[in-house]
CSV table of C-alpha atoms and ligand atoms in Angstrom, one decimal:
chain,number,residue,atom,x,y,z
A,141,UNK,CA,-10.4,19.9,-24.2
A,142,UNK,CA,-9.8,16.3,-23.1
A,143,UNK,CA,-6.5,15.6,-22.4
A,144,UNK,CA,-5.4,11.9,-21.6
A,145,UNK,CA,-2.2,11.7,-19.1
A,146,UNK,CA,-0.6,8.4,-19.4
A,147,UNK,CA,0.7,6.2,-16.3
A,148,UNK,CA,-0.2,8.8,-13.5
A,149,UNK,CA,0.3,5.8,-11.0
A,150,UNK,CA,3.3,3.2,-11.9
A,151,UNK,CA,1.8,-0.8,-11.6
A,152,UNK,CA,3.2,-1.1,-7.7
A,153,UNK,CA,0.6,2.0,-6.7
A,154,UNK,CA,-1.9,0.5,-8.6
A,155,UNK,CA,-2.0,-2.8,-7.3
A,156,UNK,CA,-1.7,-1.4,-3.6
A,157,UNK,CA,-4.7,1.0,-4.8
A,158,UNK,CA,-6.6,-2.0,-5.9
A,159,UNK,CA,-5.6,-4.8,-2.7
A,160,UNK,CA,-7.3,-2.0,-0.6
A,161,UNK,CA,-10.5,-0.9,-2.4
A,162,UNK,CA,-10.7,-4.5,-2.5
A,163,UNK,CA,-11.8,-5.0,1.1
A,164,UNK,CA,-13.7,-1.8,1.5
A,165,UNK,CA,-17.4,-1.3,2.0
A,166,UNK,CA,-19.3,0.1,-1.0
A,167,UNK,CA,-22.0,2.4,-0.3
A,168,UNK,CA,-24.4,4.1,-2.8
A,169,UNK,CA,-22.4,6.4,-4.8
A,170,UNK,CA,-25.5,8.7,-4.8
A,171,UNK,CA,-24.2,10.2,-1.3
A,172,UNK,CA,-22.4,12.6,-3.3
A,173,UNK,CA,-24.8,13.8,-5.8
A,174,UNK,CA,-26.7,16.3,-6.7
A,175,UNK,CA,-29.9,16.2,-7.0
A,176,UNK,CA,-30.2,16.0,-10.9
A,177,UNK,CA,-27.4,13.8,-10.8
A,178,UNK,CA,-28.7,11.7,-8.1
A,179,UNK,CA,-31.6,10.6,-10.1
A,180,UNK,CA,-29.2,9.1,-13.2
A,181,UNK,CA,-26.7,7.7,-10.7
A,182,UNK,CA,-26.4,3.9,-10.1
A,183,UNK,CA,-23.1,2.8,-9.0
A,184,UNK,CA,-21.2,2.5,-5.8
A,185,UNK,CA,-18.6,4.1,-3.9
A,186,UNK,CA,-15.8,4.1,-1.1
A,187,UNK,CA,-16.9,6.1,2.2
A,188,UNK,CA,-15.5,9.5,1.7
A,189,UNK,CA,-14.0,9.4,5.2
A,190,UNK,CA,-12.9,6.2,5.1
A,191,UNK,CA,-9.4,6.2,6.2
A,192,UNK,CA,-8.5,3.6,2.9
A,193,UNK,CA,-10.1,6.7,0.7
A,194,UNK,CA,-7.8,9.2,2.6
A,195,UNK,CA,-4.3,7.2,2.1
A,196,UNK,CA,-5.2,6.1,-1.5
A,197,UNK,CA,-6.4,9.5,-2.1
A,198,UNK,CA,-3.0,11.1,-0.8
A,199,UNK,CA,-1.1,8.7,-3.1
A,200,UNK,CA,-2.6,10.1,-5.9
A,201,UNK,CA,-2.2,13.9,-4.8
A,202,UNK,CA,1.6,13.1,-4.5
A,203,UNK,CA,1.8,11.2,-8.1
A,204,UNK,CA,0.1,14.1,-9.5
A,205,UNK,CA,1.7,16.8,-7.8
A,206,UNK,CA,4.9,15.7,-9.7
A,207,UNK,CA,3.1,15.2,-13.2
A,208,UNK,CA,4.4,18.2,-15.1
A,209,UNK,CA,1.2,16.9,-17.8
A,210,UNK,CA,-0.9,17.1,-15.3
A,211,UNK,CA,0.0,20.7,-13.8
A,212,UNK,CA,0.4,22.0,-17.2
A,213,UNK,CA,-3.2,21.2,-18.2
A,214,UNK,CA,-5.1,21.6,-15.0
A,215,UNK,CA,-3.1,24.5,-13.7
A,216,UNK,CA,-4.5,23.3,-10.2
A,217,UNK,CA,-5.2,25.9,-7.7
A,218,UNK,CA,-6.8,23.3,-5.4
A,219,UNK,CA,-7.1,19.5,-5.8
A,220,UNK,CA,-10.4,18.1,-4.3
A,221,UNK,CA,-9.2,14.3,-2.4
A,222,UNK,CA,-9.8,12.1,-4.8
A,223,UNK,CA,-13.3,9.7,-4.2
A,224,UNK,CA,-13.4,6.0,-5.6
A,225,UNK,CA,-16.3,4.3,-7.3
A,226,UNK,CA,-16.9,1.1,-9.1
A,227,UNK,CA,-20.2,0.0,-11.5
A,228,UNK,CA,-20.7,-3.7,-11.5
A,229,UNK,CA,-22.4,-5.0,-14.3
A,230,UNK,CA,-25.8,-3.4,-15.6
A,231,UNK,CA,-24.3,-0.2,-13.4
A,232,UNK,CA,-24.2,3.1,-15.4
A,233,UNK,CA,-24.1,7.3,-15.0
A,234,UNK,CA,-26.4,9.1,-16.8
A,235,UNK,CA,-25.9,11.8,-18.7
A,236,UNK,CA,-25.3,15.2,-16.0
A,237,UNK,CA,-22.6,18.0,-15.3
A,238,UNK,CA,-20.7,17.9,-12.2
A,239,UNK,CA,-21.7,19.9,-9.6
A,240,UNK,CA,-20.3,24.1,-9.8
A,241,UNK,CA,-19.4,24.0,-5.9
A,242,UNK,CA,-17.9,21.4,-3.9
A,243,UNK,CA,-17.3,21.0,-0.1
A,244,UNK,CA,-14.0,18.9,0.6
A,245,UNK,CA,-13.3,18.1,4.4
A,246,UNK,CA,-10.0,18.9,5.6
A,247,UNK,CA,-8.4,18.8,9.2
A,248,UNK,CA,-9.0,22.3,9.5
A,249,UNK,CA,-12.9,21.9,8.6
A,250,UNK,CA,-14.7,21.8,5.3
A,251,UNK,CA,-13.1,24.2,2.5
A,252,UNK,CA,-15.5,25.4,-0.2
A,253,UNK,CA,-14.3,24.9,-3.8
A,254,UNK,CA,-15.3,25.6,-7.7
A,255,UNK,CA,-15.2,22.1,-10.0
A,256,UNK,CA,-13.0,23.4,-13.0
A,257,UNK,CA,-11.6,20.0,-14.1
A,258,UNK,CA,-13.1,16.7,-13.7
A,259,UNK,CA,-10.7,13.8,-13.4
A,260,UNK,CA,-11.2,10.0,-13.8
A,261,UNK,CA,-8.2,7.7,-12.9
A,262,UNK,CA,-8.8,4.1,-14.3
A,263,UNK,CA,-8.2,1.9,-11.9
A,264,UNK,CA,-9.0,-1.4,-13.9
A,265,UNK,CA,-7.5,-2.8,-16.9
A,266,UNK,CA,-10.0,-2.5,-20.1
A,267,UNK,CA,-9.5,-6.1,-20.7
A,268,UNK,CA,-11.9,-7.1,-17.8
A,269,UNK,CA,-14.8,-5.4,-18.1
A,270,UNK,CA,-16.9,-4.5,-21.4
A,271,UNK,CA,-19.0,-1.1,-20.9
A,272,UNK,CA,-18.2,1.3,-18.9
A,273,UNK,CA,-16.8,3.9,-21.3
A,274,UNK,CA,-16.8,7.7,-20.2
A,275,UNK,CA,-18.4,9.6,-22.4
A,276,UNK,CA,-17.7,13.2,-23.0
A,277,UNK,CA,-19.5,15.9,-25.1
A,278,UNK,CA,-18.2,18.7,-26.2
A,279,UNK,CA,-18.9,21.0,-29.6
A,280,UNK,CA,-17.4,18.3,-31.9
A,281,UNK,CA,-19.5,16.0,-31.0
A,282,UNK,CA,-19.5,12.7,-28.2
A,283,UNK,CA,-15.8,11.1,-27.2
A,284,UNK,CA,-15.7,7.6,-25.7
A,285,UNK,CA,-13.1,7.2,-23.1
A,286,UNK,CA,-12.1,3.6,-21.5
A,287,UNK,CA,-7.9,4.3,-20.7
A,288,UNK,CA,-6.0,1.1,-19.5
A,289,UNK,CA,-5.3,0.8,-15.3
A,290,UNK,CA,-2.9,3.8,-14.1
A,291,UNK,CA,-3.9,6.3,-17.4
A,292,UNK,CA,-6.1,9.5,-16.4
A,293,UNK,CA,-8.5,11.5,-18.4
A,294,UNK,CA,-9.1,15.5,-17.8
A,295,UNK,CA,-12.2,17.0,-18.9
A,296,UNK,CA,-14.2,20.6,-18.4
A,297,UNK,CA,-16.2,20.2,-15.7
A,298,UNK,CA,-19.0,22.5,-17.9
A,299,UNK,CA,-19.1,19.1,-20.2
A,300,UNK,CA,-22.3,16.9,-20.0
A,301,UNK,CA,-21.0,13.8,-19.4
A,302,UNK,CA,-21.9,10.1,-18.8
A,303,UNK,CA,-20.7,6.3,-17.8
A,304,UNK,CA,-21.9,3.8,-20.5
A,305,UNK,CA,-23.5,0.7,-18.8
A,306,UNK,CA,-21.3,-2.2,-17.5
A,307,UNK,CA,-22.1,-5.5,-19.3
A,308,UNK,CA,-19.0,-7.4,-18.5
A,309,UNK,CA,-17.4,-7.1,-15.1
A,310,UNK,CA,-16.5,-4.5,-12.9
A,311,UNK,CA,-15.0,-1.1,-13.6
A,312,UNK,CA,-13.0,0.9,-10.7
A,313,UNK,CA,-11.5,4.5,-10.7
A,314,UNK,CA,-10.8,7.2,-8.7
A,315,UNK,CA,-12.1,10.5,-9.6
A,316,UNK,CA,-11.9,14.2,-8.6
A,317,UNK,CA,-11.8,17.6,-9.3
A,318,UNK,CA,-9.6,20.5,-9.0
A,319,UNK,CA,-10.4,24.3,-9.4
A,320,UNK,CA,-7.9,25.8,-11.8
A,321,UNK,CA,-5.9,29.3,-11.3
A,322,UNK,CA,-7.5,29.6,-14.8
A,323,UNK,CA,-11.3,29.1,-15.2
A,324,UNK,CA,-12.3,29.1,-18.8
A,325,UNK,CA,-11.5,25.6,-20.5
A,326,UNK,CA,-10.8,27.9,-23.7
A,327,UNK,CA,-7.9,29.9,-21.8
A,328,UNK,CA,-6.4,26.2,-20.5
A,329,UNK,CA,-6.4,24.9,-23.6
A,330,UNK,CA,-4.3,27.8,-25.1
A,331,UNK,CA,-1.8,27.9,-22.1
A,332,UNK,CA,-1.5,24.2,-22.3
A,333,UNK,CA,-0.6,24.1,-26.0
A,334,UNK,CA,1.8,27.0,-25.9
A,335,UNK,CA,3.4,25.2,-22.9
A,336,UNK,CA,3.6,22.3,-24.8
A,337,UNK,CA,5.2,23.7,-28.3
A,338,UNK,CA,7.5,25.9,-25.9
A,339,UNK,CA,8.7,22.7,-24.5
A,340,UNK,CA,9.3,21.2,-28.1
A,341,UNK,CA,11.1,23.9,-28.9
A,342,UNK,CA,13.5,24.6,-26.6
A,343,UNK,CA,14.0,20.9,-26.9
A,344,UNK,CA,15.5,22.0,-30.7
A,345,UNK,CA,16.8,25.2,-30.6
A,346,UNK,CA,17.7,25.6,-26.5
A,347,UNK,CA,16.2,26.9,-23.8
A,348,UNK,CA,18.4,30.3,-23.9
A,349,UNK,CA,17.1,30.8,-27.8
A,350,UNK,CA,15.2,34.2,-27.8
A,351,UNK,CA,12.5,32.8,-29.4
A,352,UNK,CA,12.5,30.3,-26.4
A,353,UNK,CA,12.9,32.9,-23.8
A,354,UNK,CA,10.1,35.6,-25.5
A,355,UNK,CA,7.6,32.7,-26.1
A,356,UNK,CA,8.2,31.6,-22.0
A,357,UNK,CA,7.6,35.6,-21.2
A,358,UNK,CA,4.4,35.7,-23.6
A,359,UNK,CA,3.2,32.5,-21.5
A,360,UNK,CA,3.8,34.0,-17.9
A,361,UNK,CA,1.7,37.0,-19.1
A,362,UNK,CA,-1.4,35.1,-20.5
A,363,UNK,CA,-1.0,33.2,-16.9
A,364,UNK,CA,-0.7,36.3,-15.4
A,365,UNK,CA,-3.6,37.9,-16.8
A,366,UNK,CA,-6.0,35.2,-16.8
A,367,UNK,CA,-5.4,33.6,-13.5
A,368,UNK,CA,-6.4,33.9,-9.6
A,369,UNK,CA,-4.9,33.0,-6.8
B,687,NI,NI1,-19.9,13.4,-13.3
């Protein structure tokens, strides 16, 4: 399921994410490919390491750690630090799936990590740049994504996936990915929705309504059964 999570940074954070990629160096984003992926890759990214990608990157950990949206749909177990890459015109991604198994440095050495959602923050408003849009396929068919500056999409990390070449501009976004407690996009979904249409209701009838507070149990048990930790 995609799910789009609106204004995930407010417009202060994303103009102090923006003044500082500005001045970075831009390497070849292909230095954290695979080697499938390597091969359809053309755009260009912001050092890994580089102490601008760290601080930017922990800005976004700490607006998303305090996204109910985004812990409801990702369920996040463990959040890879987000990476930042840009595709100047006639730049583009072709179509791949995201590598299974990640390696993220932390101070306490590299942690090993399952991609279970991908993430794309957009960091640049759709209004300057033509091209660019994410697309997504999935068994209903192909789904264009181009969000405004601050929105985020989720996707399965199973999807194939590809960036749409740039013919206007310059397109910039952080992206990531977290392993989820759950797994299986399907099981997500399911938890998401009933989270959602719990919330809804208790919203109407109260949150002490016993349809509220069996629905609530019924959701700690799916959680409970389908998730690790
Ligand atoms: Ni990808």
């Amino acid at each position: 399921m995609l799910i789009q999570i609106e204004g995930v940074l407010t417009p202060d954070q994303l103009a102090q994410c923006r003044q500082a990629l500005q001045g970075q160096d831009w390497v070849d984003g292909r230095v954290t490919a695979g080697e499938q992926s390597a091969r359809a890759k053309h755009n260009l990214q912001v050092p890994e390491d580089a102490p601008a990608a760290r601080e930017l990157g922990d800005l976004i950990l700490t607006a998303l750690g305090r996204n109910p949206r985004f812990v409801s749909a990702a369920l996040p177990l463990r959040v890879f630090p987000p990476l930042f890459n840009r595709y100047d015109q006639g730049m583009a991604f072709g179509t791949h799936v995201d590598n299974a198994i990640r390696f993220a440095k932390t101070s306490g050495g590299p942690v090993r990590f399952r991609t279970d959602v991908s993430a794309t923050l957009f960091l640049t408003d759709p209004a300057d740049y033509d091209g660019g849009e994410l697309i997504v396929e999935d068994a209903y068919g192909e789904h264009a994504v181009k969000l405004p500056a601050g929105d985020m999409i989720l996707y399965p990390a199973t999807s194939l996936h590809r960036v749409a070449p740039i013919t206007r501009g310059s397109r910039w976004a952080a992206f990531f990915w977290a392993q989820s407690m759950v797994r299986a996009d399907a099981q997500r979904s399911l938890l998401f929705d009933l989270d959602n249409a719990i919330q809804d209701l208790s919203v109407k009838v109260g949150q002490d309504d016993p349809a509220v507070v069996s629905l609530t149990g019924t959701y700690n048990n799916l959680l409970r059964m389908w998730s690790e930790v």
